[in-house]
Coordinates of C-alpha atoms and ligand atoms in Angstrom, one line a residue:
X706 CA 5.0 -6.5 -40.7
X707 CA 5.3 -10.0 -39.5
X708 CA 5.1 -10.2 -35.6
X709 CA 8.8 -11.9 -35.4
X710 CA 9.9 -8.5 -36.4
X711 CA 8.0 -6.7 -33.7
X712 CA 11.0 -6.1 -31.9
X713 CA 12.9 -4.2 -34.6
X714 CA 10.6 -1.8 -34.5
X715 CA 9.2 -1.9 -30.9
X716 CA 12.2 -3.0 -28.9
X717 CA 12.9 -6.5 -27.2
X718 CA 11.6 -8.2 -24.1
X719 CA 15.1 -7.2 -22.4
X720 CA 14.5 -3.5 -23.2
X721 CA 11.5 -3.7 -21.6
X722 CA 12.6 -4.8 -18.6
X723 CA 15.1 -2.5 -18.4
X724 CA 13.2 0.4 -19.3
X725 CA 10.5 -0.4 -16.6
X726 CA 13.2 -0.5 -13.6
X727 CA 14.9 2.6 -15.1
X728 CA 11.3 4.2 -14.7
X729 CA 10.7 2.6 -11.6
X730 CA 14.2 3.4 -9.8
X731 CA 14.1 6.6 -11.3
X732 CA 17.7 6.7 -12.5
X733 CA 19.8 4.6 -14.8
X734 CA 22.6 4.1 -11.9
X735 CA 20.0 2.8 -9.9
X736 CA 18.8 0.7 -12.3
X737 CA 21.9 -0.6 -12.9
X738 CA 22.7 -1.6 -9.5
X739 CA 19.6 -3.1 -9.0
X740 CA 20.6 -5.3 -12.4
X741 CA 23.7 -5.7 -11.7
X742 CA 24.3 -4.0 -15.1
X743 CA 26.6 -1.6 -16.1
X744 CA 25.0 2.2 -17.1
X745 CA 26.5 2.5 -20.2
X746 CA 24.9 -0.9 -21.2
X747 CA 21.4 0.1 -20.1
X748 CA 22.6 3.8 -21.9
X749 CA 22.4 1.9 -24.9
X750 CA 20.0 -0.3 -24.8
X751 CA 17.5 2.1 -24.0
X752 CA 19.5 4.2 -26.9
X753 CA 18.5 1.3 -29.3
X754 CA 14.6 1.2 -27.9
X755 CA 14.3 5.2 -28.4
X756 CA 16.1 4.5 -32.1
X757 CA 13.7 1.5 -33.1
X758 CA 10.7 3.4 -32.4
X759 CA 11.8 6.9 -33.9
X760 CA 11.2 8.8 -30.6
X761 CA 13.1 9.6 -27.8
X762 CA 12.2 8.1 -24.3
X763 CA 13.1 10.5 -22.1
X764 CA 14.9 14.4 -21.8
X765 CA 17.8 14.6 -18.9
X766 CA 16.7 17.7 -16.9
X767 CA 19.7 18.4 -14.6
X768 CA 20.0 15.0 -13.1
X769 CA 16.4 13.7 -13.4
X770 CA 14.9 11.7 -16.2
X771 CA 11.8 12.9 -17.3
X772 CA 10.1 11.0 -19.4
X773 CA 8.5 11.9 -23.3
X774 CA 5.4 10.7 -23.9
X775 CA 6.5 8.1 -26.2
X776 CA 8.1 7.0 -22.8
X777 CA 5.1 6.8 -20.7
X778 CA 3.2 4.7 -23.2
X779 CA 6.2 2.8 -23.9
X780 CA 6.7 1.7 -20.0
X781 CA 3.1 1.0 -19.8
X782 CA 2.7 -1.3 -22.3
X783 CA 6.2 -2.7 -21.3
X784 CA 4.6 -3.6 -17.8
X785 CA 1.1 -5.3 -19.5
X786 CA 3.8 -7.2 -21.6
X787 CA 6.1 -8.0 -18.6
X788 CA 2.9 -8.8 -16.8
X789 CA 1.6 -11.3 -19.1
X790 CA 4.5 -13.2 -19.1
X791 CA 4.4 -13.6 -15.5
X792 CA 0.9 -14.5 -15.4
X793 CA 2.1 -17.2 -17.6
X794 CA 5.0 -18.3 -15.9
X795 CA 2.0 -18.8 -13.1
X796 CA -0.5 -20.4 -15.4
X797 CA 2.2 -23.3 -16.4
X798 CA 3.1 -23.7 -13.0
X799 CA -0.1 -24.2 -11.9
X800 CA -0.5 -26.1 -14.8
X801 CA 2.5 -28.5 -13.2
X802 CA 0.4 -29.0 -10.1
X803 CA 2.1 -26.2 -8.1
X804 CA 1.6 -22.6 -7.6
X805 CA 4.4 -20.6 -7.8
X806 CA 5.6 -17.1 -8.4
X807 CA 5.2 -13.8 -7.0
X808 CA 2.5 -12.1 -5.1
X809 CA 2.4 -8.1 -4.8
X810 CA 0.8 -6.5 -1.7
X811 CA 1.3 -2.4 -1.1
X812 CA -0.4 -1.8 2.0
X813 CA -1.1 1.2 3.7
X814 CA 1.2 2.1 6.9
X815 CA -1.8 1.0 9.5
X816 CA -2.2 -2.1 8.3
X817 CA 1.3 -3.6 8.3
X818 CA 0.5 -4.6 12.2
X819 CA -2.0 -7.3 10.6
X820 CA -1.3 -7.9 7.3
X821 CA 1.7 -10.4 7.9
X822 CA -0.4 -12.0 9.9
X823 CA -3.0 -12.7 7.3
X824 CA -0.2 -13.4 4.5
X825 CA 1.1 -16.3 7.3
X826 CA -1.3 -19.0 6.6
X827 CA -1.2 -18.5 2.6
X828 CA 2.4 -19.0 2.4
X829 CA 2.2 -21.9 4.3
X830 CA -0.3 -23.5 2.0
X831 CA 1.7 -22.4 -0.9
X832 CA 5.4 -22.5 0.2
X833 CA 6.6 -21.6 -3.4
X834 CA 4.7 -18.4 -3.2
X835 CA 7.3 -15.3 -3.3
X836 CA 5.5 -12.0 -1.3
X837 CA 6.1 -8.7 -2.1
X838 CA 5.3 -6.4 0.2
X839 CA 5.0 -2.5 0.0
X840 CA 4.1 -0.4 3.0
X841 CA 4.0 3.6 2.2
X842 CA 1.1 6.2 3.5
X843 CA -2.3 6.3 1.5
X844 CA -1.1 8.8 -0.6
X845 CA 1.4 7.0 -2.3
X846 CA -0.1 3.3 -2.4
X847 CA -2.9 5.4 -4.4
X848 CA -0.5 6.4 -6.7
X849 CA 1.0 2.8 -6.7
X850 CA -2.7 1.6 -7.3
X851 CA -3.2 4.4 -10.2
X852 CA 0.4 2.8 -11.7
X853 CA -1.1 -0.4 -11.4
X854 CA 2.0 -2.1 -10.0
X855 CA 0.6 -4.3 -7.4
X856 CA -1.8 -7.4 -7.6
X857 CA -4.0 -5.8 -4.6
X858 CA -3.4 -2.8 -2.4
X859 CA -4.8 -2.6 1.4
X860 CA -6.9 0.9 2.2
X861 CA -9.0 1.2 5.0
X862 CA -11.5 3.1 2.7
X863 CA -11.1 2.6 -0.5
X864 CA -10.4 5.6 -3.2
X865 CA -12.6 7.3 -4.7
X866 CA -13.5 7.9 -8.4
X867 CA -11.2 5.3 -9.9
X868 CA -12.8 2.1 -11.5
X869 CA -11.1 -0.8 -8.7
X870 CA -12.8 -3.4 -7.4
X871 CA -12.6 -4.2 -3.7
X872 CA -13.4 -6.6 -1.2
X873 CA -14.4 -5.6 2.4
X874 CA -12.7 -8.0 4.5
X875 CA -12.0 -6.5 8.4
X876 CA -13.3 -4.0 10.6
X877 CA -11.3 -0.7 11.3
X878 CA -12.2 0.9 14.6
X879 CA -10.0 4.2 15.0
X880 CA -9.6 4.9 18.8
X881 CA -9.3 8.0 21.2
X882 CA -5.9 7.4 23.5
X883 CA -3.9 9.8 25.9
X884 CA -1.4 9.2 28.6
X885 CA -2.4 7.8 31.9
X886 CA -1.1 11.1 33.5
X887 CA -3.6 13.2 31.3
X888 CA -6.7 14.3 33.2
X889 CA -9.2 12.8 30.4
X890 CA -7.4 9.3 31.3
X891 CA -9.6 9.1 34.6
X892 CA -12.6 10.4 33.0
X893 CA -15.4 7.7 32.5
X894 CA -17.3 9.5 29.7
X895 CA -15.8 12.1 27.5
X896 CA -17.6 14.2 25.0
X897 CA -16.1 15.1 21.7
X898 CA -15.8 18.3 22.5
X899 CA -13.5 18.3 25.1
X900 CA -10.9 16.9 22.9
X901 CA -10.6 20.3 21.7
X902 CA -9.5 21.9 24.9
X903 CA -5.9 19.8 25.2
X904 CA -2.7 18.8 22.6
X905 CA -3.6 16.8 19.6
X906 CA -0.8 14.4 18.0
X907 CA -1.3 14.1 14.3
X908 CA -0.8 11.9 11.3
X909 CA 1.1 13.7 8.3
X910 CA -0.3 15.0 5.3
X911 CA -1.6 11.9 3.1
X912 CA -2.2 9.3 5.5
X913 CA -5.5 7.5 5.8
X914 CA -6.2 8.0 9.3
X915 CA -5.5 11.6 8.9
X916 CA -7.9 11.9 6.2
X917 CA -10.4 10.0 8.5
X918 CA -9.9 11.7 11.2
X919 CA -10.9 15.3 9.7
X920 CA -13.3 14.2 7.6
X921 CA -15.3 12.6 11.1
X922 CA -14.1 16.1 12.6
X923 CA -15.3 18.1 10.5
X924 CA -18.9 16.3 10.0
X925 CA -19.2 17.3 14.0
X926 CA -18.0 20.6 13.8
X927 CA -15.0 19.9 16.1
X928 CA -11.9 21.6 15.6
X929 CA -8.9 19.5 16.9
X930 CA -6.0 21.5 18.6
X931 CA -3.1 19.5 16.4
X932 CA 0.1 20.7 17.9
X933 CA 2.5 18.0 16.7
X934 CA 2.4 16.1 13.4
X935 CA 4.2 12.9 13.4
X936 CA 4.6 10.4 10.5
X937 CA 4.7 7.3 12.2
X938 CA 2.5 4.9 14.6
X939 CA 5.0 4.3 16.8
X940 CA 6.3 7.6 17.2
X941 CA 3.1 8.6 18.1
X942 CA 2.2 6.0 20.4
X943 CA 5.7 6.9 22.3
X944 CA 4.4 10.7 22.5
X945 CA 1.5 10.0 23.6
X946 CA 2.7 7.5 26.5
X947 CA 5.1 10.8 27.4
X948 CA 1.7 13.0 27.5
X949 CA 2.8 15.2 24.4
X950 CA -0.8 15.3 23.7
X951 CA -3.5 13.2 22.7
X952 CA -4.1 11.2 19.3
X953 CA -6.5 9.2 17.6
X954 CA -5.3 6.0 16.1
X955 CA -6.2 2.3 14.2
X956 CA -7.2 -0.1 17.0
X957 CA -4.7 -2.4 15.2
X958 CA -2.0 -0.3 15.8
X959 CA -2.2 -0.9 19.4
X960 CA -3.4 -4.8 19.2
X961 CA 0.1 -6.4 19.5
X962 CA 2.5 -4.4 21.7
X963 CA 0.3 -2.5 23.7
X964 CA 3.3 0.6 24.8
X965 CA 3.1 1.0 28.5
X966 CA 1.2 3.9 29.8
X967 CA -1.6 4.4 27.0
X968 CA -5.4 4.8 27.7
X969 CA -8.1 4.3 25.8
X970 CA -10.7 6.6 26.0
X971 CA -14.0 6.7 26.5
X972 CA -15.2 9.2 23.9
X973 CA -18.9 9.8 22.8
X974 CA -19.5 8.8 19.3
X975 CA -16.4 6.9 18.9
X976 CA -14.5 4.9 18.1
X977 CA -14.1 6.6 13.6
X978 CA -15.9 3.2 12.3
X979 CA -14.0 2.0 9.2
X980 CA -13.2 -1.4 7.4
X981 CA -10.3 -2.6 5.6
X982 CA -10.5 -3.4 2.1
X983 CA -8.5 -5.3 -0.9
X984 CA -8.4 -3.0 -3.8
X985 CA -7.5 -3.7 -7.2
X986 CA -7.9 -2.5 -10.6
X987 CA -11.2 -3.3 -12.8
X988 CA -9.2 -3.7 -15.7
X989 CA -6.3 -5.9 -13.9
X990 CA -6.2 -9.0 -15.3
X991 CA -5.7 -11.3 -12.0
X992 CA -2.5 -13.7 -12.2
X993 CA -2.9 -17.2 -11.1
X994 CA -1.3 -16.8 -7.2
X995 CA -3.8 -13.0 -7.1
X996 CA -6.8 -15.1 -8.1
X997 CA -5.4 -18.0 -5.3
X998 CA -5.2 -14.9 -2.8
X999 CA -8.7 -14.0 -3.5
X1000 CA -10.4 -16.9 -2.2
X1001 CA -8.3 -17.4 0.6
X1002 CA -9.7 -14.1 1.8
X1003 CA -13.4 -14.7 0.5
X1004 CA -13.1 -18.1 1.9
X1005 CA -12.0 -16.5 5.4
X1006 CA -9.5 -19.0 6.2
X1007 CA -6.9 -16.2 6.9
X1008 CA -9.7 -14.4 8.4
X1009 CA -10.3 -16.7 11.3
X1010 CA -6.8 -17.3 12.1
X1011 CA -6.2 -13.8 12.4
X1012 CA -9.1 -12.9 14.5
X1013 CA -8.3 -15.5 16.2
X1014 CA -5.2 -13.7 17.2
X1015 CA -6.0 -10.4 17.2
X1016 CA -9.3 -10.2 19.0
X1017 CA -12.7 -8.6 18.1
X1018 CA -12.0 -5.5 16.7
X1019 CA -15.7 -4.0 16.2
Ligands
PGA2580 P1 -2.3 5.5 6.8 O1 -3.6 4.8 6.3 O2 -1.4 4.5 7.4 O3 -1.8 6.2 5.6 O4 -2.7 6.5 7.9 C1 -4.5 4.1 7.1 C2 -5.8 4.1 6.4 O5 -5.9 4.2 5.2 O6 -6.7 4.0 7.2

């Protein structure tokens, strides 16, 4: 079948794109909103996809779509397609003597206190550069990494068993604090151990520093006393400065606004030494502004300005 005729059979570039925010919103109202669409015209659209191809795209179960098989495959190769175009869009800008477009960054919760600070310079040297930035726990910028739906992703250790490349870029320190009212705040040197004996604030299930946390707990058979689990930074910063326990957090998360009435402390072994990395997909197939991106970083031009701001962090 000749290629112009693809789209009878496959559905059209439109289609796509409405069938990947339908998938991504997770509802067709949403979808619509966010196309300023009608539902019944992305109803039947997506009605004429499921009809070219012979299969439908989805069931209804109560009020969730849950998508066939056909589906799945459909939206994935809907996003390579989708992707391509934009990596041309890119490549003729480019070609035009300016880079242009959009570039996709999911980071991890931590790392949102540096990250626009890296991204600073690089819009400035390329001022037609869109950012999109994601910022979610490391449980769910894995799953946005597994989806593929981001030029890079920011972990502070990168996941395991799945083909990515990454680049090492910062250091990570992860740092004992408590109140200055709590008696380990005077103490000069503190064993691991006696974090044990008091209140421990901790990040929720699926976060990164969690995950570092036990794992660096566990090799040194200390059992933390977690009393309270809280899913922000801030929140637990703001506990800890009312002496609702102790915590362990990033250094960064501490390096611009420093909350009145935090201590660092002193404890053997630490700080949980860790590094930043950019992560991406083996098989991605970097667009013009990603590749750009890249040597920024391995150049360390945003490096240098940023450590320049935020201090030595090792
Ligand atoms: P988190 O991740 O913000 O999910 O805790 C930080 C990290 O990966 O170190």
């Amino acid at each position: 079948m000749a290629n112009s005729r693809l789209h009878s059979h496959i559905g059209t570039f439109r289609q796509m794109e409405l069938l990947v925010t339908v998938y991504d919103t997770g509802s067709i109202n949403k979808a619509a909103e966010k196309l300023h669409l009608t539902q019944p015209t992305i109803s039947m659209q997506l009605k004429k996809m499921a009809d070219a191809i012979g299969m439908p795209l989805y069931n209804k179960v109560g009020r969730k779509l849950v998508f066939t098989d056909a589906g799945l495959i459909l939206v994935q190769s809907a996003r390579e397609i989708l992707d391509s175009f934009s990596r041309l869009d890119m490549k003729l800008a480019d070609l035009r003597g300016f880079k242009s477009g959009t570039l996709k960054i999911s980071v991890v919760t931590t790392s949102k206190y540096f990250i626009p600070h890296l991204l600073g310079p690089f819009c400035k040297r390329y001022p037609n550069v869109d950012i999109q930035l994601k910022i979610g726990n490391r449980e769910q910028i894995i799953e946005r990494l597994r989806s593929s739906l981001d030029d890079f992703c920011v972990f502070s250790h990168a996941p395991q068993n799945m083909d990515i490349c990454t680049l090492d870029f910062l250091p990570n320190p992860l740092v004992a604090i408590a109140s200055e009212q709590h008696p380990l705040a005077s103490q000069e040197k503190i064993t691991l151990a006696e974090l044990e004996k008091y209140p421990f604030i901790m990040r929720e299930q699926g976060s990164g520093t969690r995950n570092l946390i036990e794992n660096f707990m566990k090799e040194h058979k200390i059992s933390l006393n977690a009393r309270m689990t809280i899913d922000s930074n801030e929140a637990i910063k703001h506990s800890v400065a009312e002496d609702l326990g102790i915590s362990i957090l990033s250094k960064h998360t501490l390096a611009f606004d420093e909350i009145a009435g935090i201590k660092h402390l002193e404890v053997e072994g630490m700080p949980i030494q860790c590094r930043w990395q950019l992560v991406y997909p083996s098989n991605k197939r970097l667009s013009v502004i990603a590749e750009a991106f890249l040597s920024y970083l391995n150049q360390g031009e945003g490096l240098d300005s940023l450590k320049a701001r935020i201090g030595d962090m090792s």
